[in-house]
CSV table of C-alpha atoms and ligand atoms in Angstrom, one decimal:
chain,number,residue,atom,x,y,z
A,1,MET,CA,3.2,-74.0,36.6
A,2,GLY,CA,4.4,-74.2,33.0
A,3,ARG,CA,0.8,-73.4,31.8
A,4,ALA,CA,0.6,-70.4,34.1
A,5,VAL,CA,3.8,-69.0,32.7
A,6,VAL,CA,2.6,-69.5,29.2
A,7,GLY,CA,-0.6,-67.8,30.1
A,8,VAL,CA,1.1,-64.8,31.7
A,9,ALA,CA,3.4,-64.6,28.6
A,10,VAL,CA,0.4,-64.6,26.2
A,11,THR,CA,-1.3,-61.9,28.3
A,12,VAL,CA,1.8,-59.7,28.3
A,13,ALA,CA,2.2,-60.3,24.5
A,14,VAL,CA,-1.4,-59.3,23.9
A,15,ALA,CA,-1.2,-56.3,26.1
A,16,THR,CA,2.0,-55.2,24.4
A,17,CYS,CA,0.4,-55.6,21.0
A,18,ALA,CA,-2.6,-53.6,22.1
A,19,VAL,CA,-0.4,-50.8,23.4
A,20,ALA,CA,1.6,-50.9,20.3
A,21,ALA,CA,-1.5,-50.8,18.1
A,22,LEU,CA,-2.8,-47.9,20.2
A,23,VAL,CA,0.5,-46.0,19.8
A,24,VAL,CA,0.7,-46.7,16.0
A,25,GLY,CA,-3.0,-45.9,15.7
A,26,ARG,CA,-2.5,-42.6,17.5
A,27,ARG,CA,0.5,-41.7,15.4
A,28,LEU,CA,-1.3,-42.6,12.2
A,29,ARG,CA,-4.2,-40.4,13.2
A,30,SER,CA,-1.9,-37.6,14.2
A,31,ARG,CA,0.1,-38.0,10.9
A,32,ARG,CA,-3.2,-38.0,9.0
A,33,LYS,CA,-4.4,-34.8,10.6
A,34,TRP,CA,-1.1,-33.0,9.9
A,35,ASN,CA,-1.1,-34.4,6.4
A,36,LYS,CA,-4.6,-32.8,5.9
A,37,VAL,CA,-3.4,-29.4,7.1
A,38,ALA,CA,-0.3,-29.7,4.9
A,39,SER,CA,-2.5,-30.5,1.9
A,40,VAL,CA,-4.7,-27.4,2.7
A,41,VAL,CA,-1.5,-25.3,2.6
A,42,ARG,CA,-0.1,-27.0,-0.4
A,43,GLU,CA,-3.4,-26.3,-2.3
A,44,LEU,CA,-3.3,-22.7,-1.2
A,45,GLU,CA,0.3,-22.3,-2.5
A,46,GLU,CA,-0.6,-23.8,-5.8
A,47,GLY,CA,-3.7,-21.6,-6.1
A,48,CYS,CA,-1.6,-18.5,-5.3
A,49,ASP,CA,1.1,-19.2,-7.9
A,50,THR,CA,2.8,-16.0,-9.0
A,51,SER,CA,5.7,-17.4,-11.0
A,52,VAL,CA,7.4,-14.8,-13.0
A,53,GLY,CA,5.8,-16.2,-16.2
A,54,ARG,CA,2.3,-15.7,-14.7
A,55,LEU,CA,3.3,-12.2,-13.5
A,56,ARG,CA,4.4,-11.2,-17.0
A,57,GLN,CA,0.9,-12.3,-18.3
A,58,VAL,CA,-0.7,-10.0,-15.7
A,59,VAL,CA,1.7,-7.2,-16.8
A,60,ASP,CA,0.5,-7.6,-20.4
A,61,ALA,CA,-3.1,-7.8,-19.4
A,62,MET,CA,-2.9,-4.7,-17.3
A,63,ALA,CA,-1.3,-2.7,-20.3
A,64,VAL,CA,-4.0,-4.0,-22.6
A,65,GLU,CA,-6.8,-3.1,-20.3
A,66,MET,CA,-5.3,0.4,-19.9
A,67,HIS,CA,-5.5,0.9,-23.6
A,68,ALA,CA,-9.1,-0.4,-23.7
A,69,GLY,CA,-10.2,1.9,-20.8
A,70,LEU,CA,-8.6,4.9,-22.5
A,71,ALA,CA,-10.2,4.2,-25.8
A,72,SER,CA,-13.9,4.4,-24.7
A,73,GLU,CA,-16.1,4.9,-21.7
A,74,GLY,CA,-16.8,1.4,-20.3
A,75,GLY,CA,-14.2,-0.2,-22.7
A,76,SER,CA,-12.6,-2.0,-19.7
A,77,LYS,CA,-13.1,-3.0,-16.1
A,78,LEU,CA,-10.3,-0.4,-15.6
A,79,LYS,CA,-12.2,2.9,-15.6
A,80,MET,CA,-9.1,5.0,-16.5
A,81,LEU,CA,-10.9,8.1,-15.0
A,82,LEU,CA,-9.9,11.6,-16.2
A,83,THR,CA,-8.8,13.9,-13.3
A,84,PHE,CA,-8.5,17.2,-15.2
A,85,VAL,CA,-5.2,17.6,-13.5
A,86,ASP,CA,-2.9,18.6,-16.3
A,87,ASN,CA,-0.2,20.5,-14.3
A,88,LEU,CA,1.4,19.1,-11.2
A,89,PRO,CA,2.7,21.3,-8.4
A,90,ASN,CA,6.3,22.5,-8.7
A,91,GLY,CA,7.1,24.5,-5.6
A,92,THR,CA,5.9,28.0,-6.8
A,93,GLU,CA,2.7,27.6,-4.9
A,94,ARG,CA,2.2,30.1,-2.0
A,95,GLY,CA,-0.2,30.6,0.9
A,96,THR,CA,-2.0,28.5,3.4
A,97,TYR,CA,-4.2,25.7,2.2
A,98,TYR,CA,-6.3,23.1,3.8
A,99,ALA,CA,-7.0,19.4,2.9
A,100,LEU,CA,-9.5,16.9,4.1
A,101,HIS,CA,-8.9,13.2,3.4
A,102,LEU,CA,-11.7,10.6,3.5
A,103,GLY,CA,-11.3,7.1,2.3
A,104,GLY,CA,-9.1,4.9,4.4
A,105,THR,CA,-9.2,3.8,8.0
A,106,ASN,CA,-8.7,7.3,9.3
A,107,PHE,CA,-10.1,10.6,8.5
A,108,ARG,CA,-7.6,13.5,8.2
A,109,VAL,CA,-7.7,17.3,8.3
A,110,LEU,CA,-4.6,19.2,7.4
A,111,ARG,CA,-3.2,22.5,6.8
A,112,VAL,CA,-0.2,23.3,4.6
A,113,GLN,CA,1.9,26.5,4.5
A,114,LEU,CA,3.5,27.0,1.2
A,115,SER,CA,6.3,29.6,0.8
A,116,GLY,CA,6.4,29.9,-3.0
A,117,GLN,CA,9.8,28.1,-2.9
A,118,PRO,CA,10.2,24.3,-3.4
A,119,SER,CA,10.8,22.9,0.1
A,120,SER,CA,12.4,19.6,0.6
A,121,ASP,CA,10.9,19.6,4.1
A,122,LEU,CA,7.2,20.3,3.1
A,123,GLU,CA,6.0,17.8,5.7
A,124,HIS,CA,7.2,20.1,8.4
A,125,GLU,CA,5.0,23.0,7.2
A,126,VAL,CA,2.0,20.7,7.8
A,127,GLU,CA,-0.3,20.4,10.7
A,128,VAL,CA,-2.4,17.2,10.7
A,129,GLU,CA,-5.2,15.8,12.8
A,130,ARG,CA,-6.3,12.2,12.4
A,131,GLN,CA,-9.3,10.4,13.7
A,132,PRO,CA,-10.8,7.0,13.1
A,133,ILE,CA,-14.0,7.2,11.0
A,134,PRO,CA,-16.9,6.2,13.2
A,135,GLU,CA,-18.4,3.0,11.8
A,136,ASP,CA,-22.0,4.4,11.7
A,137,VAL,CA,-20.8,7.3,9.6
A,138,MET,CA,-19.5,4.9,7.0
A,139,THR,CA,-23.0,3.7,6.3
A,140,SER,CA,-25.1,6.7,7.3
A,141,THR,CA,-26.6,9.4,5.0
A,142,THR,CA,-24.9,12.0,2.9
A,143,GLU,CA,-25.8,14.7,5.3
A,144,ASP,CA,-24.4,12.9,8.3
A,145,LEU,CA,-21.2,12.1,6.5
A,146,PHE,CA,-20.5,15.6,5.4
A,147,ASP,CA,-21.6,17.2,8.6
A,148,PHE,CA,-19.1,15.0,10.4
A,149,ILE,CA,-16.4,16.2,7.9
A,150,ALA,CA,-17.4,19.8,8.1
A,151,SER,CA,-17.5,19.8,11.9
A,152,SER,CA,-14.0,18.3,12.1
A,153,LEU,CA,-12.7,21.1,9.9
A,154,LYS,CA,-14.5,23.7,11.9
A,155,ASP,CA,-12.9,22.4,15.2
A,156,PHE,CA,-9.5,22.3,13.5
A,157,ILE,CA,-9.8,25.9,12.3
A,158,ALA,CA,-11.1,27.0,15.8
A,159,LYS,CA,-7.8,25.9,17.3
A,160,GLU,CA,-5.7,28.0,14.9
A,161,GLY,CA,-3.7,30.9,16.3
A,162,ASP,CA,-3.2,34.2,14.4
A,163,GLY,CA,-0.3,34.7,12.0
A,164,LEU,CA,-1.3,32.4,9.2
A,165,ASN,CA,-0.6,33.5,5.8
A,166,ILE,CA,-4.0,33.0,4.2
A,167,SER,CA,-3.6,34.6,0.7
A,168,HIS,CA,-7.3,34.8,-0.3
A,169,ASP,CA,-10.3,36.4,1.2
A,170,ARG,CA,-11.6,33.0,2.0
A,171,ARG,CA,-9.9,29.7,2.9
A,172,GLU,CA,-9.4,27.1,0.1
A,173,LEU,CA,-9.2,23.5,0.4
A,174,GLY,CA,-8.4,20.3,-1.5
A,175,PHE,CA,-10.7,17.3,-0.8
A,176,THR,CA,-9.1,13.9,-1.1
A,177,PHE,CA,-11.9,11.5,-1.6
A,178,SER,CA,-10.6,8.0,-2.2
A,179,PHE,CA,-13.3,6.4,-4.2
A,180,PRO,CA,-14.1,6.2,-7.9
A,181,VAL,CA,-15.4,9.6,-9.0
A,182,LYS,CA,-16.2,10.7,-12.5
A,183,GLN,CA,-14.8,14.2,-12.6
A,184,MET,CA,-16.5,17.0,-14.5
A,185,SER,CA,-13.7,19.4,-13.7
A,186,VAL,CA,-10.8,19.6,-11.2
A,187,SER,CA,-13.2,20.7,-8.5
A,188,SER,CA,-16.2,18.6,-9.2
A,189,GLY,CA,-17.2,15.0,-9.8
A,190,ILE,CA,-19.9,12.4,-9.1
A,191,LEU,CA,-19.4,9.3,-7.0
A,192,ILE,CA,-19.6,6.2,-9.2
A,193,LYS,CA,-19.7,3.5,-6.5
A,194,TRP,CA,-18.5,2.9,-3.0
A,195,THR,CA,-15.6,0.6,-2.1
A,196,LYS,CA,-13.8,-0.6,1.1
A,197,GLY,CA,-16.9,-1.1,3.2
A,198,PHE,CA,-18.4,2.4,2.8
A,199,SER,CA,-22.0,2.4,1.8
A,200,ILE,CA,-24.1,5.6,1.7
A,201,ARG,CA,-26.5,4.9,-1.0
A,202,ASP,CA,-27.9,8.4,-1.5
A,203,LEU,CA,-24.5,9.8,-2.4
A,204,VAL,CA,-23.9,7.6,-5.5
A,205,GLY,CA,-24.4,9.7,-8.6
A,206,ARG,CA,-24.2,13.0,-6.8
A,207,ASP,CA,-21.4,15.7,-7.0
A,208,VAL,CA,-19.2,15.0,-3.9
A,209,ALA,CA,-17.5,18.5,-3.9
A,210,ALA,CA,-20.9,20.2,-4.1
A,211,CYS,CA,-22.2,18.1,-1.0
A,212,LEU,CA,-19.1,19.0,0.9
A,213,GLN,CA,-19.5,22.8,-0.1
A,214,GLU,CA,-23.1,22.7,1.2
A,215,ALA,CA,-22.1,21.2,4.5
A,216,LEU,CA,-19.3,23.8,5.0
A,217,THR,CA,-21.8,26.5,4.4
A,218,ARG,CA,-24.3,24.8,6.8
A,219,LYS,CA,-21.6,25.0,9.5
A,220,GLY,CA,-20.9,28.7,8.7
A,221,LEU,CA,-17.5,28.1,7.3
A,222,ASP,CA,-16.2,30.4,4.5
A,223,VAL,CA,-14.1,27.8,2.8
A,224,ARG,CA,-14.1,26.9,-0.9
A,225,VAL,CA,-13.5,23.5,-2.3
A,226,ALA,CA,-10.9,24.2,-4.9
A,227,ALA,CA,-9.8,20.7,-5.8
A,228,LEU,CA,-11.4,17.3,-5.6
A,229,VAL,CA,-8.8,14.5,-5.9
A,230,ASN,CA,-8.4,10.9,-5.6
A,231,ASP,CA,-5.7,9.8,-3.0
A,232,THR,CA,-3.5,8.5,-5.8
A,233,VAL,CA,-3.6,11.9,-7.5
A,234,GLY,CA,-2.7,13.7,-4.2
A,235,THR,CA,0.2,11.3,-3.8
A,236,LEU,CA,1.4,11.9,-7.3
A,237,ALA,CA,1.2,15.7,-6.8
A,238,VAL,CA,3.5,15.4,-3.7
A,239,GLY,CA,5.8,12.9,-5.3
A,240,HIS,CA,6.2,15.2,-8.4
A,241,TYR,CA,6.7,18.2,-6.2
A,242,HIS,CA,9.7,16.5,-4.5
A,243,ASP,CA,11.0,14.7,-7.5
A,244,PRO,CA,9.9,15.7,-11.1
A,245,ASP,CA,10.9,12.1,-12.4
A,246,THR,CA,7.8,10.8,-10.6
A,247,VAL,CA,5.4,9.4,-13.2
A,248,ALA,CA,2.9,7.4,-11.3
A,249,ALA,CA,1.5,6.9,-7.8
A,250,ILE,CA,0.2,3.8,-6.1
A,251,ILE,CA,-1.8,3.4,-2.9
A,252,ILE,CA,-1.6,0.1,-1.0
A,253,GLY,CA,-3.5,0.5,2.1
A,254,THR,CA,-7.1,-0.3,3.1
A,255,GLY,CA,-7.7,-0.2,-0.7
A,256,THR,CA,-5.5,-0.2,-3.6
A,257,ASN,CA,-5.3,2.0,-6.8
A,258,ALA,CA,-2.9,3.7,-9.1
A,259,CYS,CA,-2.7,6.9,-11.2
A,260,TYR,CA,-0.1,8.1,-13.7
A,261,LEU,CA,0.6,10.9,-16.2
A,262,GLU,CA,-0.7,10.2,-19.6
A,263,ARG,CA,-0.3,11.9,-23.0
A,264,ILE,CA,-3.6,13.6,-23.9
A,265,ASP,CA,-3.4,12.1,-27.4
A,266,ALA,CA,-3.4,8.6,-25.9
A,267,ILE,CA,-6.6,9.3,-24.1
A,268,ILE,CA,-8.9,8.6,-27.1
A,269,LYS,CA,-12.1,8.9,-25.2
A,270,CYS,CA,-11.5,12.6,-24.3
A,271,GLN,CA,-10.6,13.8,-27.8
A,272,GLY,CA,-11.4,17.4,-28.1
A,273,LEU,CA,-10.4,18.3,-24.6
A,274,LEU,CA,-7.8,21.0,-24.6
A,275,MET,CA,-5.3,20.7,-21.8
A,276,THR,CA,-2.5,23.2,-21.5
A,277,SER,CA,0.3,20.7,-20.9
A,278,GLY,CA,-0.7,18.0,-23.3
A,279,ARG,CA,-0.8,15.5,-20.5
A,280,MET,CA,-3.3,14.6,-17.9
A,281,VAL,CA,-3.3,12.5,-14.7
A,282,VAL,CA,-5.4,9.4,-15.2
A,283,ASN,CA,-6.9,7.7,-12.2
A,284,MET,CA,-6.9,4.0,-13.2
A,285,GLU,CA,-9.1,2.6,-10.4
A,286,TRP,CA,-6.9,-0.6,-10.7
A,287,GLY,CA,-8.7,-2.2,-7.8
A,288,ASN,CA,-11.3,-3.2,-10.3
A,289,PHE,CA,-8.7,-4.8,-12.7
A,290,TRP,CA,-9.5,-8.3,-13.7
A,291,SER,CA,-7.8,-10.9,-15.9
A,292,SER,CA,-8.1,-14.6,-16.2
A,293,HIS,CA,-4.3,-14.8,-15.5
A,294,LEU,CA,-4.9,-13.7,-11.9
A,295,PRO,CA,-4.3,-16.6,-9.5
A,296,ARG,CA,-7.7,-17.0,-7.8
A,297,THR,CA,-8.5,-19.5,-5.1
A,298,SER,CA,-11.7,-20.8,-3.5
A,299,TYR,CA,-11.1,-18.4,-0.6
A,300,ASP,CA,-11.1,-15.4,-3.0
A,301,ILE,CA,-14.3,-16.6,-4.6
A,302,ASP,CA,-16.1,-17.0,-1.2
A,303,LEU,CA,-14.7,-13.6,0.1
A,304,ASP,CA,-16.1,-12.0,-3.1
A,305,ALA,CA,-19.4,-13.7,-3.0
A,306,GLU,CA,-20.0,-12.7,0.7
A,307,SER,CA,-18.7,-9.1,0.3
A,308,PRO,CA,-21.0,-6.1,-0.1
A,309,ASN,CA,-19.7,-5.6,-3.7
A,310,PRO,CA,-19.5,-9.1,-5.4
A,311,ASN,CA,-17.8,-9.2,-8.8
A,312,ASP,CA,-16.3,-5.8,-8.1
A,313,GLN,CA,-12.8,-4.7,-7.1
A,314,GLY,CA,-11.3,-8.2,-7.9
A,315,PHE,CA,-7.6,-7.0,-7.9
A,316,GLU,CA,-8.1,-5.0,-4.7
A,317,LYS,CA,-9.6,-8.0,-2.9
A,318,MET,CA,-6.4,-10.0,-3.6
A,319,ILE,CA,-4.1,-7.1,-2.6
A,320,SER,CA,-5.3,-4.6,-0.1
A,321,GLY,CA,-5.3,-4.3,3.6
A,322,MET,CA,-9.0,-4.5,4.0
A,323,TYR,CA,-9.0,-8.1,2.7
A,324,LEU,CA,-5.7,-9.9,3.3
A,325,GLY,CA,-6.5,-10.7,7.0
A,326,ASP,CA,-9.8,-12.1,6.0
A,327,ILE,CA,-8.3,-14.4,3.4
A,328,VAL,CA,-6.0,-15.8,6.0
A,329,ARG,CA,-8.9,-16.2,8.4
A,330,ARG,CA,-10.7,-18.3,5.8
A,331,VAL,CA,-7.7,-20.6,5.4
A,332,ILE,CA,-7.3,-21.1,9.1
A,333,LEU,CA,-11.1,-21.9,9.4
A,334,ARG,CA,-10.7,-24.5,6.6
A,335,MET,CA,-7.7,-26.1,8.4
A,336,SER,CA,-9.8,-26.2,11.6
A,337,LEU,CA,-12.7,-27.9,9.7
A,338,GLU,CA,-10.4,-30.5,8.2
A,339,SER,CA,-8.4,-31.3,11.3
A,340,ASP,CA,-8.1,-30.6,15.0
A,341,VAL,CA,-4.5,-29.4,15.0
A,342,LEU,CA,-5.8,-26.1,16.4
A,343,GLY,CA,-8.0,-27.8,18.9
A,344,PRO,CA,-11.8,-27.6,18.8
A,345,ILE,CA,-13.3,-25.3,16.1
A,346,SER,CA,-13.6,-21.8,17.5
A,347,PRO,CA,-16.8,-19.9,16.5
A,348,LYS,CA,-14.7,-16.8,16.2
A,349,LEU,CA,-13.1,-18.2,13.1
A,350,SER,CA,-16.5,-17.7,11.3
A,351,THR,CA,-16.7,-14.0,12.0
A,352,PRO,CA,-15.9,-12.1,8.8
A,353,PHE,CA,-13.0,-9.5,9.1
A,354,ILE,CA,-12.3,-10.4,12.7
A,355,LEU,CA,-8.6,-10.8,11.8
A,356,ARG,CA,-7.4,-7.4,10.7
A,357,THR,CA,-4.5,-7.2,8.4
A,358,PRO,CA,-2.1,-5.5,10.9
A,359,PHE,CA,-2.5,-8.5,13.2
A,360,MET,CA,-1.9,-10.9,10.3
A,361,ALA,CA,1.2,-8.9,9.5
A,362,ALA,CA,2.4,-9.1,13.2
A,363,MET,CA,2.0,-13.0,13.1
A,364,HIS,CA,3.8,-13.1,9.8
A,365,GLU,CA,6.7,-11.0,11.2
A,366,ASP,CA,6.9,-12.7,14.5
A,367,ASN,CA,10.6,-13.5,14.9
A,368,SER,CA,10.4,-15.0,18.4
A,369,PRO,CA,11.8,-18.7,18.4
A,370,ASP,CA,8.5,-20.0,19.9
A,371,LEU,CA,6.2,-17.7,17.8
A,372,ARG,CA,4.8,-16.1,21.0
A,373,GLU,CA,3.0,-13.3,19.1
A,374,VAL,CA,1.3,-15.8,16.8
A,375,ALA,CA,0.0,-17.7,19.8
A,376,ARG,CA,-1.1,-14.5,21.5
A,377,ILE,CA,-3.0,-13.3,18.4
A,378,LEU,CA,-4.7,-16.7,17.8
A,379,ASN,CA,-5.7,-16.7,21.5
A,380,ASP,CA,-6.8,-13.0,21.7
A,381,ILE,CA,-8.7,-12.8,18.3
A,382,PHE,CA,-9.9,-16.4,17.6
A,383,GLU,CA,-10.0,-17.6,21.3
A,384,ILE,CA,-7.9,-20.6,20.3
A,385,PRO,CA,-5.5,-21.3,23.2
A,386,ASP,CA,-2.3,-23.3,23.4
A,387,VAL,CA,-1.7,-23.8,19.7
A,388,PRO,CA,1.3,-26.2,19.3
A,389,LEU,CA,4.4,-24.7,17.7
A,390,LYS,CA,4.1,-26.8,14.6
A,391,ALA,CA,0.6,-25.3,14.0
A,392,ARG,CA,1.8,-21.8,14.6
A,393,LYS,CA,4.4,-22.3,12.0
A,394,ILE,CA,1.7,-23.3,9.5
A,395,VAL,CA,-0.3,-20.2,10.3
A,396,VAL,CA,2.8,-18.1,9.5
A,397,LYS,CA,3.2,-19.9,6.2
A,398,VAL,CA,-0.4,-19.1,5.3
A,399,CYS,CA,0.2,-15.4,6.0
A,400,ASP,CA,3.3,-15.6,3.9
A,401,VAL,CA,1.6,-17.2,0.9
A,402,VAL,CA,-1.2,-14.6,1.0
A,403,THR,CA,1.0,-11.6,1.4
A,404,ARG,CA,3.6,-12.7,-1.1
A,405,ARG,CA,0.9,-13.1,-3.8
A,406,ALA,CA,-0.6,-9.6,-3.0
A,407,ALA,CA,2.8,-7.9,-3.1
A,408,ARG,CA,3.8,-9.7,-6.3
A,409,LEU,CA,0.5,-8.8,-8.1
A,410,ALA,CA,1.0,-5.1,-7.1
A,411,ALA,CA,4.5,-5.3,-8.6
A,412,ALA,CA,3.0,-6.7,-11.9
A,413,GLY,CA,0.5,-3.9,-11.9
A,414,ILE,CA,3.2,-1.3,-11.5
A,415,VAL,CA,5.2,-2.9,-14.4
A,416,GLY,CA,1.9,-2.8,-16.5
A,417,ILE,CA,1.9,1.0,-16.1
A,418,LEU,CA,5.5,1.3,-16.9
A,419,LYS,CA,5.0,-0.8,-20.0
A,420,LYS,CA,2.0,1.3,-21.1
A,421,ILE,CA,4.1,4.5,-20.9
A,422,GLY,CA,7.2,2.9,-22.4
A,423,ARG,CA,9.3,2.9,-19.2
A,424,ASP,CA,9.7,-0.9,-18.7
A,425,GLY,CA,12.8,-1.0,-20.8
A,426,SER,CA,11.1,-2.9,-23.6
A,427,GLY,CA,10.8,0.0,-26.0
A,428,GLY,CA,13.4,2.0,-27.9
A,429,ILE,CA,15.8,-0.9,-28.5
A,430,THR,CA,17.7,0.0,-31.6
A,431,GLY,CA,19.3,-2.5,-34.0
A,432,GLY,CA,21.3,-5.1,-32.2
A,433,ARG,CA,21.4,-3.5,-28.8
A,434,SER,CA,20.6,-5.8,-26.0
A,435,ARG,CA,17.9,-5.0,-23.4
A,436,SER,CA,20.5,-4.3,-20.8
A,437,ASP,CA,22.6,-1.6,-22.6
A,438,MET,CA,19.9,0.6,-23.8
A,439,LYS,CA,19.1,3.9,-22.1
A,440,MET,CA,16.5,3.6,-19.4
A,441,ARG,CA,15.3,6.8,-17.9
A,442,ARG,CA,15.1,7.3,-14.1
A,443,THR,CA,11.5,6.5,-13.2
A,444,VAL,CA,10.0,7.3,-9.8
A,445,VAL,CA,6.8,5.8,-8.4
A,446,ALA,CA,5.4,7.3,-5.3
A,447,ILE,CA,3.7,4.9,-3.0
A,448,GLU,CA,1.5,5.4,0.1
A,449,GLY,CA,-0.6,3.3,2.3
A,450,GLY,CA,0.0,1.4,5.5
A,451,LEU,CA,0.2,-2.0,4.0
A,452,TYR,CA,3.3,-0.9,2.1
A,453,SER,CA,4.9,1.5,4.5
A,454,LYS,CA,4.3,-0.6,7.6
A,455,TYR,CA,4.9,-4.1,6.4
A,456,LEU,CA,8.5,-4.8,5.7
A,457,LEU,CA,7.9,-8.3,4.2
A,458,PHE,CA,5.3,-6.9,1.8
A,459,ARG,CA,7.7,-4.2,0.6
A,460,GLU,CA,10.5,-6.8,0.2
A,461,TYR,CA,8.3,-9.2,-1.9
A,462,LEU,CA,7.1,-6.3,-4.0
A,463,ARG,CA,10.6,-5.1,-4.8
A,464,GLU,CA,11.8,-8.7,-5.4
A,465,ALA,CA,9.1,-9.3,-8.0
A,466,LEU,CA,9.7,-5.9,-9.7
A,467,ASN,CA,13.4,-7.0,-10.1
A,468,GLU,CA,12.3,-10.5,-11.4
A,469,ILE,CA,9.9,-9.1,-14.0
A,470,LEU,CA,12.1,-6.3,-15.3
A,471,GLY,CA,15.5,-7.8,-14.7
A,472,GLU,CA,18.0,-6.1,-12.4
A,473,ASP,CA,19.5,-3.9,-15.0
A,474,ILE,CA,16.2,-2.2,-15.9
A,475,ALA,CA,14.7,-2.4,-12.4
A,476,LYS,CA,17.5,-0.4,-10.8
A,477,HIS,CA,16.2,2.6,-12.7
A,478,VAL,CA,12.8,2.3,-11.1
A,479,ILE,CA,12.6,4.0,-7.7
A,480,LEU,CA,9.8,3.4,-5.3
A,481,LYS,CA,9.3,6.3,-2.9
A,482,VAL,CA,7.2,6.3,0.1
A,483,THR,CA,5.3,9.4,0.8
A,484,GLU,CA,3.6,10.2,4.1
A,485,ASP,CA,0.3,12.0,4.1
A,486,GLY,CA,1.0,12.7,0.5
A,487,SER,CA,-2.5,12.1,-0.6
A,488,GLY,CA,-3.7,14.9,1.8
A,489,ILE,CA,-0.8,17.3,1.3
A,490,GLY,CA,-1.0,16.7,-2.5
A,491,ALA,CA,-4.7,17.8,-2.4
A,492,ALA,CA,-3.7,21.0,-0.6
A,493,LEU,CA,-0.9,21.6,-3.2
A,494,LEU,CA,-3.5,21.1,-6.0
A,495,ALA,CA,-5.9,23.4,-4.3
A,496,ALA,CA,-3.1,26.0,-4.4
A,497,SER,CA,-2.2,25.3,-8.2
A,498,TYR,CA,-5.9,25.5,-9.2
A,499,SER,CA,-7.0,28.1,-6.6
A,500,SER,CA,-9.2,31.0,-7.7
B,1,BGC,C1,-10.9,3.2,-4.4
B,1,BGC,C2,-9.8,4.1,-5.0
B,1,BGC,C3,-8.8,4.5,-4.0
B,1,BGC,C4,-8.2,3.2,-3.4
B,1,BGC,C5,-7.1,3.5,-2.3
B,1,BGC,C6,-10.1,2.0,-3.7
B,1,BGC,O1,-11.1,1.2,-3.1
B,1,BGC,O2,-11.8,2.8,-5.4
B,1,BGC,O3,-10.4,5.4,-5.5
B,1,BGC,O4,-7.8,5.3,-4.6
B,1,BGC,O5,-9.2,2.5,-2.8
B,1,BGC,O6,-7.6,4.2,-1.3
């Protein structure tokens, strides 16, 4: 009897130990897998460091590269392209002008009616038609691309009623072409290279405005290409039209770039060019900026290596809407490979660019207590069902780290420009005056692009970094103004200023 009791007790004890060991083992395994994911995120955070000290190094590097790019052709990865725009619209423009805008996610055709008086409501004088660019057109031939563009304009004009105030015998248009172009004049220029996933080989090295002009003629349209402008330049034109304190324009959308007004004598490489106003807008092509101070991770290196343009557009690949979603996808894939907190590895995680940035932003900005939107997007896009709340929170953190870095780097870029033109508050300090009590001029920067205008957290991070780098006293004089369709409307305004 006694022996039987002991036997039972031993069996129970052994079973209890086994269950305990199982529970402990499971907990340990679970802790280990969460630890692995946590270390992926920690490593990402360290790699994406944008402390204010580092941002200041980026600011300095940007200003130095700007000088180098202005000094000689090929002097820097920053191309600092001449635009031949030496006068910005001021409101005296009159008549009806058109604009075509190619370069982002959508293609746009628009018509602007200008009264000859500055209008605070210019946007209401504008008729716009947008359409997504068919993917096959992005990689087709020059002729297909320009026939698509010219047909869109033809359809647009065909829908017009009478009563338009067209001040010339023929219609005139501004062409916003948002890629790096070496301009020969305000209305001509050759494509240097493609960016943002476009690739039509036979257009590189050719005059983009002439190709459009030929296509317009093929379609029987009597329309003259009066201005060929980068989207940044169009945005600066509209910004300046509304507010003459506007000195620079930034695009943060599918791609990213900046332009600003530079003194002619500072553009060493164009010595001898006579411009009437003593200034010229310079298209920086800052997407190609590079510096060893940029916080680069293994995800950036892989994304670059697998992109159609490796070693190119390094700054753009850390900042713009075309790429942010894909950086996040790469981190989620790595988390999945290291641990099964997201369940079995979904093959969708290996599909490049499957997570578009607007969906990443939607996950980042999901305010629901159970992160329902995050779960839905992970399920719909990656086919990963039932992700536990703890893992959803980690995904949100990843989006946060990637976006915060992007926004802060863009802020450093902006301060780099301000530094170059002496608007960062560091110049002009006279004997004994502190940085905070010197005079800082009101400085407006026009900004356009969906990543900035539609992504609140991005905007907040950018502003916060600007304040940190400049200090509140200086930063309060720097105004960031969003423009809508500015790049297109600005091209129409420039067509008016430079019309025949
Ligand atoms: C292009 C720029 C353009 C920017 C924003 C970049 O990829 O190189 O010319 O301004 O995207 O659209």
